[in-house]
Amino acid sequence: MPASDQQLTVAAGDATFSAVYARPKAPTATVVVAHGAGAGMEHPFLRGFCDALNSLGLATLRFNFPYREAGRKFPDRPPVAIAAWRAAMDTAQAQAEANGDRGPVWAAGKSFGGRMASMAVADGMAAAGLVYLGYPLHAPGKPEKLRDEHLYGLPTPMLFLQGTRDPFATPGLLAGVVSRIGPNAVLQWVEGGDHSFAVAGMKRPADEAGASLAAPVAGFIAARGGGPA
């Protein structure tokens, strides 16, 4: 039986924002998923990704950052985004406990959402691991300004899923960063993929692009104690 969506409201300080929790029967882990800077949690990419994770036996909680909830275009500053991440993780943990689920709770995010997750963990947020769906290592055309300083001290397992045509991460630079982080970080390339994981020469809707990333994520989590591989 497919997982059904449960609409939630999450509070972080003075801000409130929406979240959607979906739980298949006896999930092996929970993955909290944040959107990128330009789209909210209902974007087909995130829906496809979360639905596919649910079909693989993982619960998901996806949420809107406060700026998106308020209809603003400019992303929240890190302190606000980090507070939202903490609140979303607490909510996911509470849902898992209420259902008797003992699996780990992971943090995942598309671009901005993943970067803010990593900054939240660097700031002390508990997470079993981190998944980056297109890490924004640098702004397009500005590889000299890397967003990597906080990554090197993170002890959690990290999976970087990245398109080889992503202008936000020059392949050689990202490979070097992941290598310097150490053995707890793994980089997996999507050949021909751009920042949205659209693959050159392959026409597919955004929900299918998102869903295509679920299997490697589920496998990475399972290999680190999040259920059977």
mmCIF file of N, CA and C in Angstrom, residues 34-93:
data_model
loop_
_atom_site.group_PDB
_atom_site.id
_atom_site.type_symbol
_atom_site.label_atom_id
_atom_site.label_comp_id
_atom_site.label_asym_id
_atom_site.label_seq_id
_atom_site.Cartn_x
_atom_site.Cartn_y
_atom_site.Cartn_z
ATOM 1 N N ALA A 34 14.776 19.004 2.015
ATOM 2 C CA ALA A 34 14.564 20.437 1.822
ATOM 3 C C ALA A 34 14.708 20.800 0.351
ATOM 4 N N HIS A 35 13.975 21.805 -0.072
ATOM 5 C CA HIS A 35 13.975 22.233 -1.464
ATOM 6 C C HIS A 35 15.146 23.155 -1.773
ATOM 7 N N GLY A 36 15.318 23.456 -3.050
ATOM 8 C CA GLY A 36 16.331 24.402 -3.483
ATOM 9 C C GLY A 36 15.838 25.828 -3.383
ATOM 10 N N ALA A 37 16.679 26.767 -3.789
ATOM 11 C CA ALA A 37 16.357 28.179 -3.603
ATOM 12 C C ALA A 37 15.180 28.646 -4.445
ATOM 13 N N GLY A 38 14.970 28.048 -5.596
ATOM 14 C CA GLY A 38 13.976 28.587 -6.524
ATOM 15 C C GLY A 38 12.645 27.875 -6.578
ATOM 16 N N ALA A 39 12.443 26.849 -5.766
ATOM 17 C CA ALA A 39 11.188 26.092 -5.821
ATOM 18 C C ALA A 39 10.879 25.528 -4.452
ATOM 19 N N GLY A 40 9.601 25.317 -4.158
ATOM 20 C CA GLY A 40 9.190 24.822 -2.858
ATOM 21 C C GLY A 40 9.086 23.317 -2.798
ATOM 22 N N MET A 41 8.533 22.844 -1.681
ATOM 23 C CA MET A 41 8.497 21.404 -1.431
ATOM 24 C C MET A 41 7.556 20.653 -2.366
ATOM 25 N N GLU A 42 6.632 21.358 -3.041
ATOM 26 C CA GLU A 42 5.702 20.679 -3.940
ATOM 27 C C GLU A 42 6.237 20.581 -5.371
ATOM 28 N N HIS A 43 7.473 21.010 -5.598
ATOM 29 C CA HIS A 43 8.038 20.874 -6.940
ATOM 30 C C HIS A 43 8.041 19.400 -7.336
ATOM 31 N N PRO A 44 7.712 19.081 -8.601
ATOM 32 C CA PRO A 44 7.659 17.681 -9.029
ATOM 33 C C PRO A 44 8.948 16.906 -8.761
ATOM 34 N N PHE A 45 10.098 17.572 -8.848
ATOM 35 C CA PHE A 45 11.362 16.886 -8.575
ATOM 36 C C PHE A 45 11.371 16.303 -7.162
ATOM 37 N N LEU A 46 10.979 17.132 -6.164
ATOM 38 C CA LEU A 46 10.993 16.661 -4.784
ATOM 39 C C LEU A 46 9.907 15.640 -4.521
ATOM 40 N N ARG A 47 8.747 15.838 -5.144
ATOM 41 C CA ARG A 47 7.671 14.858 -4.986
ATOM 42 C C ARG A 47 8.102 13.514 -5.537
ATOM 43 N N GLY A 48 8.699 13.533 -6.724
ATOM 44 C CA GLY A 48 9.144 12.281 -7.328
ATOM 45 C C GLY A 48 10.199 11.593 -6.483
ATOM 46 N N PHE A 49 11.122 12.377 -5.951
ATOM 47 C CA PHE A 49 12.183 11.823 -5.110
ATOM 48 C C PHE A 49 11.594 11.194 -3.853
ATOM 49 N N CYS A 50 10.716 11.920 -3.167
ATOM 50 C CA CYS A 50 10.140 11.416 -1.922
ATOM 51 C C CYS A 50 9.222 10.214 -2.167
ATOM 52 N N ASP A 51 8.409 10.275 -3.204
ATOM 53 C CA ASP A 51 7.533 9.135 -3.506
ATOM 54 C C ASP A 51 8.355 7.879 -3.771
ATOM 55 N N ALA A 52 9.465 8.040 -4.489
ATOM 56 C CA ALA A 52 10.309 6.881 -4.788
ATOM 57 C C ALA A 52 10.983 6.355 -3.527
ATOM 58 N N LEU A 53 11.418 7.247 -2.631
ATOM 59 C CA LEU A 53 11.970 6.789 -1.355
ATOM 60 C C LEU A 53 10.926 6.019 -0.560
ATOM 61 N N ASN A 54 9.687 6.516 -0.543
ATOM 62 C CA ASN A 54 8.617 5.810 0.162
ATOM 63 C C ASN A 54 8.421 4.402 -0.398
ATOM 64 N N SER A 55 8.486 4.275 -1.715
ATOM 65 C CA SER A 55 8.305 2.963 -2.334
ATOM 66 C C SER A 55 9.449 2.012 -2.013
ATOM 67 N N LEU A 56 10.582 2.569 -1.606
ATOM 68 C CA LEU A 56 11.739 1.762 -1.223
ATOM 69 C C LEU A 56 11.806 1.512 0.284
ATOM 70 N N GLY A 57 10.753 1.914 0.986
ATOM 71 C CA GLY A 57 10.654 1.594 2.401
ATOM 72 C C GLY A 57 11.181 2.637 3.360
ATOM 73 N N LEU A 58 11.342 3.881 2.892
ATOM 74 C CA LEU A 58 11.803 4.951 3.770
ATOM 75 C C LEU A 58 10.695 5.981 3.961
ATOM 76 N N ALA A 59 10.540 6.459 5.182
ATOM 77 C CA ALA A 59 9.622 7.564 5.454
ATOM 78 C C ALA A 59 10.294 8.868 5.032
ATOM 79 N N THR A 60 9.497 9.858 4.684
ATOM 80 C CA THR A 60 10.041 11.157 4.288
ATOM 81 C C THR A 60 9.264 12.290 4.945
ATOM 82 N N LEU A 61 9.964 13.381 5.167
ATOM 83 C CA LEU A 61 9.329 14.629 5.575
ATOM 84 C C LEU A 61 9.973 15.735 4.746
ATOM 85 N N ARG A 62 9.191 16.330 3.873
ATOM 86 C CA ARG A 62 9.693 17.460 3.093
ATOM 87 C C ARG A 62 9.022 18.730 3.601
ATOM 88 N N PHE A 63 9.740 19.858 3.516
ATOM 89 C CA PHE A 63 9.217 21.072 4.130
ATOM 90 C C PHE A 63 9.608 22.306 3.330
ATOM 91 N N ASN A 64 8.873 23.378 3.560
ATOM 92 C CA ASN A 64 9.181 24.689 2.986
ATOM 93 C C ASN A 64 10.015 25.503 3.969
ATOM 94 N N PHE A 65 11.023 26.187 3.456
ATOM 95 C CA PHE A 65 11.694 27.178 4.291
ATOM 96 C C PHE A 65 10.733 28.353 4.522
ATOM 97 N N PRO A 66 10.905 29.116 5.598
ATOM 98 C CA PRO A 66 9.988 30.219 5.905
ATOM 99 C C PRO A 66 9.820 31.219 4.770
ATOM 100 N N TYR A 67 10.884 31.546 4.047
ATOM 101 C CA TYR A 67 10.744 32.532 2.976
ATOM 102 C C TYR A 67 9.804 32.032 1.897
ATOM 103 N N ARG A 68 9.873 30.752 1.593
ATOM 104 C CA ARG A 68 8.997 30.179 0.570
ATOM 105 C C ARG A 68 7.550 30.170 1.053
ATOM 106 N N GLU A 69 7.375 29.836 2.317
ATOM 107 C CA GLU A 69 6.037 29.810 2.904
ATOM 108 C C GLU A 69 5.394 31.195 2.854
ATOM 109 N N ALA A 70 6.221 32.233 3.029
ATOM 110 C CA ALA A 70 5.717 33.604 3.028
ATOM 111 C C ALA A 70 5.586 34.195 1.624
ATOM 112 N N GLY A 71 5.966 33.429 0.611
ATOM 113 C CA GLY A 71 5.849 33.914 -0.760
ATOM 114 C C GLY A 71 6.980 34.818 -1.198
ATOM 115 N N ARG A 72 8.078 34.826 -0.450
ATOM 116 C CA ARG A 72 9.226 35.636 -0.841
ATOM 117 C C ARG A 72 10.134 34.850 -1.783
ATOM 118 N N LYS A 73 10.892 35.574 -2.605
ATOM 119 C CA LYS A 73 11.770 34.917 -3.569
ATOM 120 C C LYS A 73 13.188 34.743 -3.056
ATOM 121 N N PHE A 74 13.647 35.663 -2.221
ATOM 122 C CA PHE A 74 15.034 35.602 -1.770
ATOM 123 C C PHE A 74 15.152 34.635 -0.600
ATOM 124 N N PRO A 75 16.061 33.667 -0.672
ATOM 125 C CA PRO A 75 16.169 32.657 0.388
ATOM 126 C C PRO A 75 16.496 33.249 1.758
ATOM 127 N N ASP A 76 16.093 32.505 2.783
ATOM 128 C CA ASP A 76 16.388 32.903 4.154
ATOM 129 C C ASP A 76 17.893 32.939 4.397
ATOM 130 N N ARG A 77 18.320 33.809 5.289
ATOM 131 C CA ARG A 77 19.704 33.822 5.729
ATOM 132 C C ARG A 77 19.979 32.545 6.541
ATOM 133 N N PRO A 78 21.245 32.124 6.630
ATOM 134 C CA PRO A 78 21.547 30.867 7.308
ATOM 135 C C PRO A 78 20.952 30.698 8.702
ATOM 136 N N PRO A 79 20.971 31.705 9.585
ATOM 137 C CA PRO A 79 20.389 31.449 10.914
ATOM 138 C C PRO A 79 18.920 31.028 10.857
ATOM 139 N N VAL A 80 18.141 31.649 9.966
ATOM 140 C CA VAL A 80 16.727 31.293 9.840
ATOM 141 C C VAL A 80 16.574 29.912 9.209
ATOM 142 N N ALA A 81 17.354 29.641 8.167
ATOM 143 C CA ALA A 81 17.275 28.345 7.497
ATOM 144 C C ALA A 81 17.719 27.219 8.420
ATOM 145 N N ILE A 82 18.745 27.464 9.214
ATOM 146 C CA ILE A 82 19.228 26.452 10.155
ATOM 147 C C ILE A 82 18.173 26.175 11.223
ATOM 148 N N ALA A 83 17.520 27.220 11.711
ATOM 149 C CA ALA A 83 16.441 27.027 12.691
ATOM 150 C C ALA A 83 15.308 26.198 12.091
ATOM 151 N N ALA A 84 14.985 26.458 10.831
ATOM 152 C CA ALA A 84 13.949 25.675 10.166
ATOM 153 C C ALA A 84 14.370 24.216 10.039
ATOM 154 N N TRP A 85 15.620 23.986 9.690
ATOM 155 C CA TRP A 85 16.114 22.616 9.592
ATOM 156 C C TRP A 85 16.010 21.897 10.937
ATOM 157 N N ARG A 86 16.421 22.555 11.993
ATOM 158 C CA ARG A 86 16.336 21.934 13.316
ATOM 159 C C ARG A 86 14.891 21.554 13.662
ATOM 160 N N ALA A 87 13.977 22.461 13.379
ATOM 161 C CA ALA A 87 12.573 22.201 13.689
ATOM 162 C C ALA A 87 12.020 21.060 12.840
ATOM 163 N N ALA A 88 12.408 21.018 11.569
ATOM 164 C CA ALA A 88 11.947 19.939 10.692
ATOM 165 C C ALA A 88 12.489 18.589 11.160
ATOM 166 N N MET A 89 13.766 18.559 11.548
ATOM 167 C CA MET A 89 14.347 17.304 12.043
ATOM 168 C C MET A 89 13.670 16.867 13.340
ATOM 169 N N ASP A 90 13.395 17.799 14.228
ATOM 170 C CA ASP A 90 12.696 17.465 15.477
ATOM 171 C C ASP A 90 11.305 16.900 15.186
ATOM 172 N N THR A 91 10.634 17.491 14.204
ATOM 173 C CA THR A 91 9.297 17.019 13.837
ATOM 174 C C THR A 91 9.355 15.611 13.270
ATOM 175 N N ALA A 92 10.324 15.345 12.409
ATOM 176 C CA ALA A 92 10.481 14.010 11.834
ATOM 177 C C ALA A 92 10.792 12.982 12.918
ATOM 178 N N GLN A 93 11.656 13.362 13.851
ATOM 179 C CA GLN A 93 11.987 12.453 14.941
ATOM 180 C C GLN A 93 10.761 12.160 15.797
#
